[in-house]
Amino acid sequence: MFPFLCPLCGEALQGVPGGLRCPGGHRFDRAREGYVHLLPVGQKHSKAPGDDKGMVAARRAFLDRGWYSPLRDALCDLAVRYAPGPAPAVLDAGCGEGFYTAAVRDALLADGRSPAAAGIDISKFSVQKAAKRYPGISFAVASAYRLPVAAESVDLLLNVFSPLAIDEFRRVLRPGGAYLYVVPAARHLWQLKEVLYDRPYPNEERETPYEGFAYQEILPVSFTVHLPAQADIRALFQMTPYYWKTPRQGAARLAALETLACEMAFHIHVFRREAAP
């Protein structure tokens, strides 16, 4: 079990029948899917923060079709190369449905390691799906900006299309630990955007140094997917932020398509946590 902390008092949580409990008496029940809810009401900015059921279902359907397998495989290769030690503590901050969390855990197991893997996400709907499918991983509803994790307790941190909570990432990573940060490259989803918008724009690309982290490399990952049906096109659309901010005309043009060939382009930024001076 991954060593979560109590989000109310910061004490270590221990397993008890049906959930987790800290020495201060705060108890967190385990949901039937297997996750725990470690997001206090005071840290919620809405009734149901994060991705909703529709976006979660669309992303699960798209990922299950294997369209992002090249990105998953590249992330796994980097995890095996950079995760330190025989039993690394792995945390996926913004884990969604656990697709990358589970893949990295499995890659480390195949490499002969014994990882303790966990994923947190602010979306309850995402964590429900993750915990139900991957019972060997510890999942919790929590905020990346207030991770329920002890300082310098994580060896490998994943951050795939999720909020950049760099202060928390710096706090929880051990010196020598690795941080894998996945962001869209300039032409990611370019053909999709050409359909949705009259004047699509490329994503900004930049190399940003962060205090306490040393750049190791930036790995580009790009490929083209050929989506054969409107259901696949809609799943891709609904799992992106464009679903919420696209003009009706653009959405109508996309809905009229039966096939779509679309570029997928990512950069994986690899950092090593430096020791404190």
Protein backbone atom coordinates (compact mmCIF):
# COMPACT_ATOMS: atom_id res chain seq x y z
CA MET A 1 0.00 0.00 0.00
CA PHE A 2 1.28 3.45 -0.87
CA PRO A 3 1.97 5.57 2.26
CA PHE A 4 -0.64 8.32 2.04
CA LEU A 5 -0.89 11.07 4.67
CA CYS A 6 -4.00 12.36 6.38
CA PRO A 7 -5.11 15.50 4.49
CA LEU A 8 -6.45 17.01 7.72
CA CYS A 9 -3.51 16.68 10.12
CA GLY A 10 -0.62 15.38 8.02
CA GLU A 11 -0.09 12.19 10.01
CA ALA A 12 0.62 8.87 8.31
CA LEU A 13 -2.45 6.85 7.36
CA GLN A 14 -2.59 3.20 8.30
CA GLY A 15 -4.80 0.51 6.86
CA VAL A 16 -7.80 -0.50 8.97
CA PRO A 17 -10.79 -2.65 8.06
CA GLY A 18 -12.70 -0.78 5.37
CA GLY A 19 -10.35 2.15 4.97
CA LEU A 20 -7.49 4.24 6.36
CA ARG A 21 -7.01 5.91 9.72
CA CYS A 22 -4.43 8.28 11.18
CA PRO A 23 -3.18 8.42 14.81
CA GLY A 24 -5.34 11.49 15.33
CA GLY A 25 -8.47 9.47 14.70
CA HIS A 26 -9.37 10.78 11.25
CA ARG A 27 -10.82 7.94 9.20
CA PHE A 28 -11.28 7.64 5.45
CA ASP A 29 -13.49 4.83 4.20
CA ARG A 30 -12.54 2.85 1.14
CA ALA A 31 -15.12 3.06 -1.63
CA ARG A 32 -16.41 -0.17 -3.14
CA GLU A 33 -14.21 0.44 -6.19
CA GLY A 34 -11.16 0.46 -3.88
CA TYR A 35 -10.11 4.12 -3.68
CA VAL A 36 -10.12 6.57 -0.78
CA HIS A 37 -11.31 10.17 -0.80
CA LEU A 38 -8.56 12.46 0.54
CA LEU A 39 -9.89 15.79 -0.75
CA PRO A 40 -11.28 17.87 2.14
CA VAL A 41 -14.34 19.96 1.43
CA GLY A 42 -12.29 23.13 1.91
CA GLN A 43 -10.07 22.18 -1.04
CA LYS A 44 -12.97 21.63 -3.45
CA HIS A 45 -13.83 24.51 -5.75
CA SER A 46 -17.04 22.93 -7.00
CA LYS A 47 -19.42 20.13 -6.09
CA ALA A 48 -17.72 17.73 -8.50
CA PRO A 49 -14.28 19.12 -9.45
CA GLY A 50 -12.22 17.80 -12.33
CA ASP A 51 -13.30 15.82 -15.35
CA ASP A 52 -16.97 14.86 -15.53
CA LYS A 53 -18.45 11.45 -16.37
CA GLY A 54 -18.67 12.21 -20.09
CA MET A 55 -15.04 13.22 -20.45
CA VAL A 56 -13.88 10.26 -18.37
CA ALA A 57 -15.91 7.80 -20.45
CA ALA A 58 -14.65 9.32 -23.71
CA ARG A 59 -11.02 9.14 -22.63
CA ARG A 60 -11.39 5.55 -21.43
CA ALA A 61 -12.96 4.54 -24.76
CA PHE A 62 -10.22 6.28 -26.75
CA LEU A 63 -7.32 4.90 -24.72
CA ASP A 64 -8.79 1.39 -24.76
CA ARG A 65 -8.60 1.48 -28.56
CA GLY A 66 -4.82 1.83 -28.29
CA TRP A 67 -4.51 5.16 -30.07
CA TYR A 68 -2.02 6.51 -27.52
CA SER A 69 0.07 3.34 -27.22
CA PRO A 70 3.23 4.98 -28.62
CA LEU A 71 3.10 7.64 -25.90
CA ARG A 72 2.44 5.02 -23.23
CA ASP A 73 5.38 2.91 -24.42
CA ALA A 74 7.76 5.90 -24.50
CA LEU A 75 6.73 6.85 -20.97
CA CYS A 76 7.33 3.29 -19.76
CA ASP A 77 10.79 3.19 -21.34
CA LEU A 78 11.75 6.43 -19.60
CA ALA A 79 10.35 5.20 -16.29
CA VAL A 80 12.50 2.06 -16.43
CA ARG A 81 15.57 4.14 -17.31
CA TYR A 82 15.15 6.87 -14.73
CA ALA A 83 13.31 5.40 -11.73
CA PRO A 84 15.92 4.86 -8.99
CA GLY A 85 16.26 1.78 -6.81
CA PRO A 86 14.80 -1.73 -6.72
CA ALA A 87 11.52 -0.69 -5.06
CA PRO A 88 10.63 2.81 -6.27
CA ALA A 89 7.64 4.71 -4.91
CA VAL A 90 5.70 5.89 -7.98
CA LEU A 91 3.12 8.67 -7.88
CA ASP A 92 0.96 9.72 -10.83
CA ALA A 93 -0.26 13.25 -10.07
CA GLY A 94 -3.38 13.66 -12.18
CA CYS A 95 -3.77 9.98 -12.99
CA GLY A 96 -7.13 10.07 -14.74
CA GLU A 97 -8.35 6.52 -15.34
CA GLY A 98 -4.93 5.06 -14.45
CA PHE A 99 -3.89 4.18 -18.02
CA TYR A 100 -0.32 5.47 -17.66
CA THR A 101 -0.07 4.68 -13.94
CA ALA A 102 -0.71 0.99 -14.54
CA ALA A 103 1.50 0.83 -17.62
CA VAL A 104 4.48 2.29 -15.78
CA ARG A 105 3.91 0.04 -12.78
CA ASP A 106 3.80 -3.00 -15.07
CA ALA A 107 6.96 -1.91 -16.92
CA LEU A 108 8.86 -1.63 -13.64
CA LEU A 109 7.60 -5.03 -12.54
CA ALA A 110 8.75 -6.50 -15.84
CA ASP A 111 12.16 -4.92 -15.19
CA GLY A 112 12.43 -6.90 -11.94
CA ARG A 113 11.53 -4.02 -9.62
CA SER A 114 8.98 -3.94 -6.80
CA PRO A 115 7.25 -0.58 -7.19
CA ALA A 116 4.70 0.88 -4.78
CA ALA A 117 2.43 2.75 -7.17
CA ALA A 118 -0.28 5.32 -6.50
CA GLY A 119 -2.39 7.74 -8.47
CA ILE A 120 -4.29 10.83 -7.38
CA ASP A 121 -6.81 12.89 -9.29
CA ILE A 122 -9.25 15.59 -8.31
CA SER A 123 -11.98 13.91 -10.39
CA LYS A 124 -13.88 11.29 -8.43
CA PHE A 125 -15.23 9.81 -11.67
CA SER A 126 -11.69 9.25 -12.98
CA VAL A 127 -10.45 7.67 -9.77
CA GLN A 128 -13.46 5.36 -9.61
CA LYS A 129 -12.61 3.97 -13.03
CA ALA A 130 -8.91 3.66 -12.18
CA ALA A 131 -9.38 1.86 -8.88
CA LYS A 132 -11.92 -0.59 -10.28
CA ARG A 133 -9.67 -1.61 -13.17
CA TYR A 134 -6.29 -1.62 -11.39
CA PRO A 135 -6.78 -3.00 -7.85
CA GLY A 136 -3.04 -3.42 -7.26
CA ILE A 137 -2.47 0.35 -7.26
CA SER A 138 -3.41 2.79 -4.49
CA PHE A 139 -5.78 5.47 -5.82
CA ALA A 140 -7.13 8.52 -4.03
CA VAL A 141 -9.22 11.56 -4.83
CA ALA A 142 -6.88 14.42 -3.96
CA SER A 143 -5.46 17.69 -5.23
CA ALA A 144 -2.07 17.88 -6.94
CA TYR A 145 -1.58 21.21 -5.17
CA ARG A 146 -1.90 19.54 -1.75
CA LEU A 147 -0.60 16.05 -2.20
CA PRO A 148 -1.39 13.71 0.72
CA VAL A 149 2.19 12.45 0.56
CA ALA A 150 5.19 12.92 2.85
CA ALA A 151 8.14 15.10 1.88
CA GLU A 152 10.89 13.31 -0.06
CA SER A 153 8.97 10.05 -0.21
CA VAL A 154 8.50 9.62 -3.99
CA ASP A 155 11.10 8.20 -6.39
CA LEU A 156 9.23 8.63 -9.68
CA LEU A 157 6.59 11.27 -10.35
CA LEU A 158 4.36 11.21 -13.44
CA ASN A 159 2.49 14.27 -14.67
CA VAL A 160 0.63 13.57 -17.94
CA PHE A 161 -1.49 16.48 -19.26
CA SER A 162 -2.22 17.50 -15.68
CA PRO A 163 -1.77 20.65 -13.56
CA LEU A 164 1.84 21.65 -12.93
CA ALA A 165 2.06 21.83 -9.13
CA ILE A 166 5.81 22.29 -9.16
CA ASP A 167 6.15 23.31 -5.49
CA GLU A 168 4.42 20.13 -4.37
CA PHE A 169 6.40 18.02 -6.81
CA ARG A 170 9.61 19.50 -5.45
CA ARG A 171 8.47 18.75 -1.90
CA VAL A 172 7.52 15.09 -2.37
CA LEU A 173 10.34 13.92 -4.65
CA ARG A 174 13.44 12.46 -3.05
CA PRO A 175 16.82 13.83 -4.17
CA GLY A 176 17.75 11.76 -7.20
CA GLY A 177 14.12 11.03 -7.96
CA ALA A 178 12.79 11.45 -11.51
CA TYR A 179 9.95 13.62 -12.78
CA LEU A 180 8.33 12.82 -16.16
CA TYR A 181 6.23 15.71 -17.47
CA VAL A 182 4.15 15.14 -20.63
CA VAL A 183 2.89 18.16 -22.60
CA PRO A 184 1.45 18.60 -26.11
CA ALA A 185 3.89 19.61 -28.84
CA ALA A 186 3.23 22.31 -31.44
CA ARG A 187 1.19 20.24 -33.92
CA HIS A 188 -0.66 18.00 -31.48
CA LEU A 189 -4.18 17.36 -32.81
CA TRP A 190 -3.52 19.69 -35.75
CA GLN A 191 -6.02 18.12 -38.17
CA LEU A 192 -8.69 18.06 -35.48
CA LYS A 193 -8.13 21.77 -34.86
CA GLU A 194 -8.27 22.49 -38.61
CA VAL A 195 -11.80 21.12 -38.63
CA LEU A 196 -12.90 22.88 -35.45
CA TYR A 197 -11.43 26.33 -36.06
CA ASP A 198 -11.07 28.69 -39.00
CA ARG A 199 -7.58 29.67 -37.84
CA PRO A 200 -5.97 26.93 -35.76
CA TYR A 201 -2.87 27.82 -33.81
CA PRO A 202 0.09 25.65 -32.81
CA ASN A 203 0.71 24.86 -29.16
CA GLU A 204 3.49 26.79 -27.50
CA GLU A 205 6.69 24.83 -26.99
CA ARG A 206 9.20 25.85 -24.36
CA GLU A 207 11.95 24.51 -22.18
CA THR A 208 11.40 25.80 -18.65
CA PRO A 209 13.94 25.15 -15.89
CA TYR A 210 12.54 24.70 -12.39
CA GLU A 211 14.37 25.36 -9.16
CA GLY A 212 15.53 22.13 -7.57
CA PHE A 213 15.28 20.12 -10.79
CA ALA A 214 17.94 19.27 -13.35
CA TYR A 215 16.92 18.69 -16.95
CA GLN A 216 17.89 15.25 -18.25
CA GLU A 217 16.28 15.27 -21.68
CA ILE A 218 13.21 16.20 -23.70
CA LEU A 219 11.87 13.28 -25.69
CA PRO A 220 9.62 14.07 -28.68
CA VAL A 221 6.90 11.52 -29.43
CA SER A 222 4.86 11.94 -32.60
CA PHE A 223 2.69 9.71 -34.76
CA THR A 224 -0.48 9.81 -36.85
CA VAL A 225 -3.66 7.96 -35.95
CA HIS A 226 -6.27 7.03 -38.54
CA LEU A 227 -9.61 7.11 -36.78
CA PRO A 228 -12.01 4.90 -38.74
CA ALA A 229 -15.37 5.93 -37.28
CA GLN A 230 -17.28 8.90 -35.94
CA ALA A 231 -17.37 7.26 -32.49
CA ASP A 232 -13.57 7.39 -32.31
CA ILE A 233 -13.51 10.99 -33.54
CA ARG A 234 -16.08 12.05 -30.97
CA ALA A 235 -14.22 10.27 -28.16
CA LEU A 236 -11.05 12.14 -29.06
CA PHE A 237 -12.93 15.45 -29.22
CA GLN A 238 -14.74 14.95 -25.93
CA MET A 239 -11.57 14.10 -24.00
CA THR A 240 -9.94 17.42 -24.99
CA PRO A 241 -10.52 20.94 -23.64
CA TYR A 242 -11.73 21.93 -27.13
CA TYR A 243 -15.01 20.13 -26.41
CA TRP A 244 -16.00 22.95 -24.07
CA LYS A 245 -14.86 25.94 -26.10
CA THR A 246 -15.47 25.12 -29.75
CA PRO A 247 -17.97 27.15 -31.82
CA ARG A 248 -21.05 25.21 -32.90
CA GLN A 249 -20.06 25.39 -36.55
CA GLY A 250 -16.74 23.67 -35.84
CA ALA A 251 -18.35 20.96 -33.74
CA ALA A 252 -20.90 20.37 -36.52
CA ARG A 253 -18.14 20.01 -39.12
CA LEU A 254 -16.41 17.43 -36.94
CA ALA A 255 -19.65 15.53 -36.34
CA ALA A 256 -20.09 15.18 -40.09
CA LEU A 257 -16.80 13.29 -40.52
CA GLU A 258 -16.67 9.52 -40.73
CA THR A 259 -12.86 9.22 -40.68
CA LEU A 260 -9.99 11.42 -39.55
CA ALA A 261 -6.22 11.15 -39.86
CA CYS A 262 -4.74 13.23 -37.05
CA GLU A 263 -1.24 14.04 -35.84
CA MET A 264 -0.44 13.28 -32.22
CA ALA A 265 2.64 15.10 -30.95
CA PHE A 266 4.04 15.24 -27.43
CA HIS A 267 7.15 16.23 -25.53
CA ILE A 268 8.17 14.30 -22.43
CA HIS A 269 10.33 16.52 -20.23
CA VAL A 270 12.57 14.47 -17.96
CA PHE A 271 13.94 15.99 -14.76
CA ARG A 272 16.04 14.71 -11.87
CA ARG A 273 15.37 16.10 -8.38
CA GLU A 274 18.51 17.78 -7.11
CA ALA A 275 19.78 17.52 -3.56
CA ALA A 276 19.22 20.56 -1.35
CA PRO A 277 22.29 22.84 -1.17
